[in-house]
Amino acid sequence: MISIYKIFFGVIFGSFFLIFAATRLLSPFEIVSASPEKNTEFSSIFIENSNDSKLLCSISSLYPLEIQQWCGLIVKNATTYSLDPNLIAAVMLQESGGNKDAYSSSGAVGLMQIMPKDGVAANFDCINGPCFSNRPTMEELFNPEFNIEYGSRMLINLYEKYGNWRDALKAYGPMDFGYQYADIVLSIFKNYQ
């Protein structure tokens, strides 16, 4: 009888431990609430696009070196698309952690984890055919300069389409994450200021 109780309590304790560990691993960042309405708290995401050719590294020093190393390309594209460089850095941190060779199991490629038209992503079919047929190739997306530029352009286009960052980031992220992805990126953006 004693061994049955030990097994029972061991299973219960082990289950609680696994659930606790899984929740800690799956939510490394504090998720903040953000409404789909335009929020003035994040109005600083846009910066003035000036003609000044000298670009200083203006991303927060709180970002790890894996992100800081891409500062020049981040600032260049932030200036081109009137984005806050910290927003681009937040997406990059969430997507690849600054690893230019990142390749996800779903087929997303590079620093900004963009789905290409070839590779694993070529097998994703939508109503009108392959979902990503109008996207760049994997080879193009493994180029950091091209990847950051393409991802930055996607971000501003999604913002212009949806009118707010929460919906734009939801559309940028994985289809099955919903607003969780957007909230994580907005939390990174806020916490790394």
XYZ file of N, CA and C in Angstrom:
579
model
N 0.801 -1.199 0.000
C 0.000 0.000 0.000
C 0.846 1.266 0.000
N 1.916 1.234 0.765
C 2.758 2.419 0.856
C 3.343 2.762 -0.503
N 3.729 1.783 -1.265
C 4.321 2.062 -2.574
C 3.309 2.670 -3.537
N 2.030 2.320 -3.432
C 0.995 2.917 -4.287
C 0.855 4.395 -3.957
N 0.867 4.742 -2.654
C 0.780 6.139 -2.252
C 1.999 6.927 -2.728
N 3.159 6.321 -2.620
C 4.376 6.991 -3.089
C 4.310 7.236 -4.588
N 3.844 6.252 -5.314
C 3.716 6.412 -6.770
C 2.695 7.493 -7.091
N 1.547 7.463 -6.396
C 0.494 8.454 -6.626
C 1.012 9.874 -6.375
N 1.634 10.079 -5.215
C 2.151 11.408 -4.895
C 3.309 11.801 -5.809
N 4.100 10.830 -6.220
C 5.179 11.107 -7.170
C 4.640 11.573 -8.510
N 3.572 10.929 -8.982
C 2.945 11.324 -10.250
C 2.341 12.717 -10.124
N 1.635 12.972 -9.028
C 1.027 14.292 -8.810
C 2.108 15.365 -8.736
N 3.129 15.142 -7.918
C 4.211 16.117 -7.782
C 4.920 16.329 -9.120
N 5.218 15.254 -9.819
C 5.885 15.348 -11.121
C 5.053 16.116 -12.131
N 3.741 15.898 -12.121
C 2.850 16.614 -13.041
C 2.871 18.107 -12.765
N 2.764 18.468 -11.475
C 2.808 19.885 -11.126
C 4.136 20.516 -11.524
N 5.219 19.787 -11.308
C 6.530 20.303 -11.683
C 6.624 20.527 -13.191
N 6.160 19.565 -13.985
C 6.202 19.701 -15.446
C 5.349 20.865 -15.928
N 4.166 21.023 -15.347
C 3.294 22.145 -15.730
C 3.966 23.464 -15.376
N 4.525 23.554 -14.169
C 5.207 24.779 -13.758
C 6.383 25.091 -14.682
N 7.203 24.087 -14.964
C 8.374 24.295 -15.825
C 7.949 24.702 -17.229
N 6.913 24.075 -17.753
C 6.452 24.405 -19.106
C 5.939 25.832 -19.176
N 5.188 26.280 -18.160
C 4.681 27.654 -18.193
C 5.808 28.665 -18.077
N 6.836 28.352 -17.335
C 7.982 29.268 -17.217
C 8.755 29.338 -18.526
N 8.886 28.229 -19.229
C 9.622 28.206 -20.491
C 8.837 28.855 -21.617
N 7.527 28.719 -21.594
C 6.709 29.241 -22.685
C 6.394 30.717 -22.537
N 6.604 31.296 -21.372
C 6.327 32.716 -21.197
C 7.511 33.414 -20.556
N 8.625 33.572 -21.324
C 9.813 34.182 -20.745
C 9.675 35.682 -20.515
N 8.691 36.306 -21.144
C 8.508 37.734 -20.993
C 7.150 38.005 -20.374
N 7.069 39.084 -19.631
C 5.801 39.496 -19.063
C 4.883 39.903 -20.204
N 3.697 39.352 -20.238
C 2.741 39.715 -21.280
C 1.963 40.914 -20.780
N 1.946 41.971 -21.569
C 1.242 43.173 -21.186
C -0.029 43.280 -21.989
N -0.995 43.895 -21.411
C -2.263 44.098 -22.090
C -2.124 45.269 -23.049
N -2.649 45.114 -24.230
C -2.633 46.198 -25.209
C -3.929 46.137 -25.983
N -4.621 47.254 -26.057
C -5.889 47.255 -26.782
C -5.633 47.438 -28.262
N -6.569 46.970 -29.108
C -6.371 47.135 -30.539
C -6.479 48.587 -30.997
N -7.028 49.467 -30.149
C -7.102 50.873 -30.520
C -5.707 51.477 -30.524
N -5.568 52.566 -31.268
C -4.270 53.236 -31.332
C -3.907 53.734 -29.938
N -2.754 53.356 -29.469
C -2.324 53.654 -28.117
C -1.221 54.704 -28.168
N -1.429 55.813 -27.474
C -0.430 56.878 -27.493
C 0.841 56.467 -26.768
N 0.764 55.463 -25.888
C 1.956 54.995 -25.188
C 3.005 54.483 -26.165
N 2.563 53.949 -27.297
C 3.481 53.413 -28.280
C 3.633 54.341 -29.483
N 3.205 55.589 -29.355
C 3.344 56.510 -30.476
C 4.808 56.806 -30.774
N 5.688 56.541 -29.815
C 7.114 56.776 -30.042
C 7.732 55.727 -30.954
N 6.948 54.760 -31.403
C 7.467 53.758 -32.327
C 7.897 54.428 -33.628
N 7.224 55.499 -34.007
C 7.608 56.223 -35.211
C 8.678 57.250 -34.875
N 9.612 57.440 -35.782
C 10.620 58.479 -35.624
C 10.566 59.368 -36.852
N 11.098 60.534 -36.734
C 11.151 61.431 -37.884
C 12.164 60.912 -38.888
N 11.795 60.886 -40.134
C 12.685 60.438 -41.202
C 13.437 61.665 -41.707
N 14.689 61.776 -41.339
C 15.472 62.944 -41.731
C 16.390 62.596 -42.892
N 16.970 63.614 -43.492
C 17.916 63.419 -44.586
C 19.349 63.297 -44.080
N 19.526 63.256 -42.764
C 20.858 63.149 -42.182
C 21.438 61.779 -42.502
N 22.561 61.757 -43.193
C 23.132 60.484 -43.633
C 23.893 59.757 -42.525
N 24.271 60.466 -41.465
C 25.006 59.824 -40.376
C 24.002 59.199 -39.405
N 24.038 57.876 -39.291
C 23.116 57.166 -38.420
C 23.867 56.643 -37.201
N 23.445 57.076 -36.032
C 24.034 56.577 -34.799
C 23.268 55.343 -34.355
N 23.904 54.520 -33.565
C 23.200 53.360 -33.029
C 22.215 53.861 -31.984
N 20.966 53.815 -32.324
C 19.961 54.367 -31.425
C 19.043 53.299 -30.838
N 19.462 52.021 -30.901
C 18.655 51.034 -30.193
C 19.116 50.988 -28.743
N 18.234 50.590 -27.887
C 18.523 50.547 -26.459
C 19.728 49.651 -26.166
N 20.552 50.105 -25.240
C 21.723 49.312 -24.840
C 21.324 48.088 -24.020
N 20.045 47.970 -23.681
C 19.569 46.804 -22.941
C 19.464 45.559 -23.823
N 19.409 45.764 -25.144
C 19.346 44.605 -26.036
C 20.671 43.855 -25.972
N 20.632 42.521 -26.070
C 21.879 41.744 -26.013
C 22.768 42.021 -27.221
N 24.034 41.667 -27.101
C 25.005 41.891 -28.181
C 24.588 41.219 -29.483
N 23.857 40.102 -29.383
C 23.391 39.408 -30.585
C 22.460 40.287 -31.413
N 21.774 41.221 -30.770
C 20.912 42.183 -31.475
C 21.711 43.440 -31.804
N 22.517 43.917 -30.856
C 23.311 45.139 -31.045
C 24.197 45.065 -32.291
N 24.693 43.869 -32.619
C 25.589 43.746 -33.772
C 24.914 44.148 -35.086
N 23.590 44.157 -35.115
C 22.845 44.510 -36.327
C 22.339 45.949 -36.276
N 22.852 46.742 -35.346
C 22.359 48.099 -35.124
C 22.371 48.954 -36.384
N 23.452 48.928 -37.140
C 23.533 49.751 -38.349
C 22.411 49.456 -39.324
N 22.137 48.184 -39.562
C 21.061 47.802 -40.483
C 19.688 48.101 -39.889
N 19.551 47.927 -38.580
C 18.282 48.235 -37.920
C 17.973 49.717 -38.051
N 18.945 50.571 -37.726
C 18.735 52.023 -37.777
C 18.498 52.487 -39.213
N 19.247 51.939 -40.148
C 19.063 52.293 -41.563
C 17.625 52.031 -42.004
N 17.094 50.862 -41.679
C 15.733 50.522 -42.091
C 14.683 51.235 -41.255
N 14.981 51.495 -39.995
C 14.065 52.277 -39.167
C 13.910 53.674 -39.750
N 15.005 54.250 -40.200
C 14.962 55.576 -40.816
C 14.206 55.529 -42.136
N 14.495 54.537 -42.964
C 13.833 54.407 -44.266
C 12.326 54.279 -44.113
N 11.868 53.490 -43.150
C 10.436 53.201 -43.015
C 9.767 53.937 -41.857
N 10.453 54.914 -41.267
C 9.918 55.709 -40.155
C 9.430 54.831 -39.004
N 10.248 53.870 -38.640
C 9.955 52.984 -37.513
C 10.923 53.270 -36.372
N 10.502 52.982 -35.155
C 11.424 53.045 -34.032
C 12.376 51.853 -34.158
N 13.677 52.079 -34.123
C 14.612 50.961 -34.233
C 14.422 49.924 -33.129
N 13.914 50.349 -31.971
C 13.678 49.405 -30.882
C 12.539 48.430 -31.195
N 11.611 48.830 -32.055
C 10.550 47.906 -32.465
C 11.130 46.821 -33.369
N 11.970 47.225 -34.316
C 12.626 46.240 -35.186
C 13.480 45.301 -34.334
N 14.215 45.868 -33.376
C 15.060 45.055 -32.490
C 14.217 44.095 -31.652
N 13.040 44.537 -31.205
C 12.155 43.674 -30.408
C 11.661 42.489 -31.233
N 11.270 42.750 -32.477
C 10.829 41.664 -33.360
C 11.988 40.699 -33.597
N 13.165 41.243 -33.870
C 14.338 40.403 -34.132
C 14.693 39.546 -32.914
N 14.631 40.143 -31.726
C 14.946 39.385 -30.515
C 13.965 38.230 -30.344
N 12.688 38.496 -30.541
C 11.681 37.446 -30.398
C 11.820 36.381 -31.483
N 12.092 36.812 -32.698
C 12.098 35.888 -33.833
C 13.351 35.012 -33.903
N 14.520 35.614 -33.785
C 15.754 34.849 -34.025
C 16.809 35.011 -32.943
N 16.594 35.934 -32.018
C 17.613 36.199 -31.009
C 18.884 36.782 -31.601
N 18.794 37.297 -32.841
C 19.953 37.881 -33.506
C 20.759 36.885 -34.325
N 20.249 35.676 -34.491
C 20.949 34.643 -35.260
C 20.573 34.754 -36.737
N 21.514 35.207 -37.562
C 21.249 35.405 -38.991
C 20.975 34.100 -39.724
N 21.383 32.985 -39.150
C 21.191 31.674 -39.773
C 19.976 30.927 -39.222
N 19.128 31.626 -38.468
C 17.956 30.976 -37.876
C 17.041 30.428 -38.970
N 16.572 29.205 -38.749
C 15.656 28.540 -39.685
C 14.686 27.722 -38.841
N 13.422 28.120 -38.849
C 12.451 27.453 -37.984
C 11.925 26.171 -38.609
N 11.298 25.353 -37.787
C 10.720 24.102 -38.284
C 9.582 24.361 -39.261
N 8.964 25.540 -39.176
C 7.898 25.875 -40.128
C 8.454 26.464 -41.418
N 9.765 26.744 -41.451
C 10.398 27.229 -42.672
C 10.757 28.699 -42.679
N 10.489 29.432 -41.578
C 10.832 30.853 -41.522
C 12.352 31.010 -41.480
N 12.838 32.091 -42.106
C 14.271 32.239 -42.367
C 14.830 33.552 -41.828
N 16.021 33.484 -41.239
C 16.829 34.658 -40.940
C 16.455 35.433 -39.697
N 17.031 36.620 -39.596
C 16.908 37.465 -38.418
C 15.471 37.825 -38.073
N 14.667 38.126 -39.082
C 13.279 38.536 -38.859
C 12.304 37.379 -39.083
N 12.826 36.178 -39.326
C 12.036 34.953 -39.500
C 10.879 35.143 -40.482
N 11.242 35.315 -41.731
C 10.280 35.542 -42.812
C 10.090 34.244 -43.589
N 8.842 33.952 -43.926
C 8.540 32.754 -44.709
C 8.931 33.007 -46.165
N 9.772 32.147 -46.740
C 10.188 32.303 -48.137
C 9.226 31.575 -49.081
N 9.487 31.718 -50.374
C 8.645 31.004 -51.336
C 9.132 29.580 -51.583
N 10.322 29.252 -51.111
C 10.860 27.908 -51.342
C 11.108 27.202 -50.009
N 11.714 26.043 -50.061
C 11.967 25.270 -48.851
C 10.674 24.681 -48.300
N 10.636 24.487 -46.991
C 9.459 23.925 -46.322
C 8.220 24.773 -46.597
N 8.391 26.094 -46.643
C 7.265 27.009 -46.832
C 6.568 26.821 -48.172
N 7.246 26.268 -49.154
C 6.635 26.045 -50.471
C 5.483 25.049 -50.390
N 5.429 24.265 -49.333
C 4.375 23.262 -49.176
C 3.099 23.807 -48.545
N 3.105 25.067 -48.106
C 1.911 25.658 -47.507
C 0.994 26.164 -48.612
N -0.191 25.581 -48.699
C -1.145 25.984 -49.730
C -2.286 26.782 -49.125
N -2.627 27.870 -49.810
C -3.775 28.683 -49.457
C -4.864 28.438 -50.505
N -5.944 29.166 -50.421
C -7.075 28.985 -51.335
C -6.659 29.156 -52.791
N -5.826 30.145 -53.065
C -5.435 30.457 -54.443
C -4.087 29.876 -54.844
N -3.605 28.885 -54.128
C -2.314 28.286 -54.464
C -1.321 28.423 -53.329
N -0.023 28.323 -53.630
C 1.003 28.425 -52.581
C 0.912 29.760 -51.830
N 0.922 29.683 -50.510
C 0.735 30.878 -49.670
C 1.826 31.930 -49.846
N 3.050 31.499 -50.080
C 4.180 32.423 -50.064
C 4.859 32.557 -51.425
N 4.118 32.350 -52.496
C 4.715 32.360 -53.840
C 5.267 33.727 -54.236
N 4.779 34.799 -53.607
C 5.270 36.143 -53.931
C 6.402 36.600 -53.007
N 6.915 35.711 -52.183
C 7.971 36.042 -51.225
C 9.353 35.811 -51.830
N 10.383 36.363 -51.192
C 11.769 36.116 -51.631
C 12.178 34.666 -51.366
N 13.321 34.293 -51.922
C 13.851 32.942 -51.722
C 14.580 32.845 -50.383
N 14.850 31.619 -49.973
C 15.628 31.393 -48.752
C 17.005 32.031 -48.870
N 17.622 31.892 -50.022
C 18.957 32.460 -50.230
C 18.947 33.968 -49.991
N 17.941 34.651 -50.531
C 17.837 36.101 -50.321
C 17.631 36.417 -48.845
N 16.776 35.640 -48.180
C 16.430 35.925 -46.788
C 17.534 35.582 -45.794
N 18.482 34.762 -46.180
C 19.628 34.503 -45.301
C 20.637 35.653 -45.335
N 20.456 36.607 -46.233
C 21.279 37.817 -46.281
C 20.720 38.787 -45.236
N 21.474 39.112 -44.172
C 20.953 39.963 -43.099
C 20.416 41.308 -43.577
N 21.125 41.957 -44.496
C 20.669 43.265 -44.973
C 19.309 43.149 -45.654
N 19.161 42.165 -46.524
C 17.892 41.958 -47.227
C 16.796 41.557 -46.242
N 17.110 40.680 -45.295
C 16.131 40.175 -44.342
C 15.571 41.291 -43.465
N 16.442 42.139 -42.938
C 15.985 43.236 -42.076
C 15.171 44.238 -42.883
N 15.608 44.516 -44.107
C 14.858 45.449 -44.956
C 13.472 44.888 -45.266
N 13.398 43.628 -45.651
C 12.119 43.014 -46.007
C 11.192 42.948 -44.788
N 11.739 42.549 -43.642
C 10.942 42.488 -42.419
C 10.447 43.853 -41.980
N 11.283 44.882 -42.106
C 10.877 46.245 -41.747
C 9.763 46.732 -42.666
N 9.891 46.433 -43.948
C 8.853 46.811 -44.914
C 7.543 46.083 -44.597
N 7.643 44.816 -44.233
C 6.436 44.073 -43.839
C 5.774 44.728 -42.630
N 6.575 45.114 -41.636
C 6.021 45.725 -40.426
C 5.258 47.006 -40.738
N 5.852 47.898 -41.513
C 5.172 49.165 -41.798
C 3.943 48.936 -42.670
N 4.017 47.999 -43.617
C 2.850 47.694 -44.454
C 1.706 47.120 -43.619
N 2.023 46.261 -42.663
C 0.985 45.705 -41.794
C 0.400 46.773 -40.880
N 1.247 47.691 -40.402
C 0.729 48.791 -39.582
C -0.232 49.655 -40.402
N 0.161 49.961 -41.634
C -0.704 50.774 -42.490
C -2.005 50.045 -42.814
N -1.961 48.743 -42.926
C -3.164 47.953 -43.216
C -4.108 47.901 -42.014
N -3.563 47.658 -40.810
C -4.398 47.440 -39.630
C -4.585 48.679 -38.756
N -3.698 49.659 -38.871
C -3.861 50.902 -38.129
C -3.411 50.871 -36.681
N -2.904 49.744 -36.197
C -2.389 49.673 -34.829
C -1.349 48.564 -34.754
N -0.445 48.717 -33.782
C 0.680 47.784 -33.700
C 0.287 46.407 -33.198
N -0.712 46.323 -32.358
C -1.087 45.006 -31.834
C -1.601 44.108 -32.961
N -2.472 44.634 -33.792
C -2.982 43.842 -34.919
C -1.900 43.603 -35.971
N -1.055 44.608 -36.203
C 0.025 44.448 -37.188
C 0.983 43.340 -36.753
N 1.347 43.319 -35.481
C 2.263 42.291 -34.979
C 1.597 40.918 -34.924
N 0.307 40.888 -34.657
C -0.419 39.609 -34.704
C -0.321 39.021 -36.106
N -0.491 39.863 -37.126
C -0.415 39.405 -38.518
C 1.012 39.013 -38.898
N 2.007 39.672 -38.328
C 3.408 39.363 -38.629
C 3.810 38.013 -38.043
N 3.307 37.715 -36.875
C 3.722 36.517 -36.150
C 3.091 35.235 -36.660
N 3.401 34.129 -35.985
C 2.846 32.829 -36.375
C 1.320 32.834 -36.328
N 0.708 32.152 -37.277
C -0.750 32.153 -37.395
C -1.445 31.616 -36.150
N -0.870 30.656 -35.485
C -1.546 30.006 -34.366
C -1.260 30.647 -33.003
N -0.612 31.809 -32.973
C -0.298 32.470 -31.707
C -1.270 33.591 -31.360
N -2.015 34.087 -32.335
C -2.960 35.162 -32.069
C -2.272 36.386 -31.493
N -2.935 36.998 -30.501
C -2.389 38.215 -29.896
C -1.237 37.928 -28.937
N -1.014 36.681 -28.589
C 0.089 36.361 -27.670
C 1.421 36.829 -28.254
N 1.634 36.597 -29.539
C 2.875 37.035 -30.183
C 2.999 38.559 -30.111
N 1.935 39.259 -30.474
C 1.957 40.726 -30.453
C 2.257 41.242 -29.054
N 1.618 40.657 -28.054
C 1.829 41.106 -26.677
C 3.259 40.854 -26.207
N 3.851 39.752 -26.639
C 5.241 39.468 -26.273
C 6.170 40.509 -26.894
N 5.994 40.799 -28.179
C 6.860 41.781 -28.849
C 6.669 43.165 -28.235
N 5.421 43.555 -27.961
C 5.180 44.861 -27.339
C 5.777 44.914 -25.935
N 5.768 43.796 -25.233
C 6.389 43.738 -23.911
C 7.905 43.896 -24.014
N 8.508 43.221 -24.983
C 9.952 43.381 -25.207
C 10.250 44.839 -25.530
N 9.475 45.415 -26.434
C 9.666 46.814 -26.827
C 9.611 47.730 -25.603
N 8.632 47.511 -24.744
C 8.468 48.347 -23.550
C 9.593 48.103 -22.535
N 9.924 46.844 -22.299
C 10.897 46.505 -21.253
C 12.344 46.782 -21.635
N 12.628 46.933 -22.916
C 14.005 47.171 -23.361
C 14.261 48.645 -23.677
N 13.401 49.531 -23.214
C 13.600 50.969 -23.447
C 14.702 51.510 -22.566
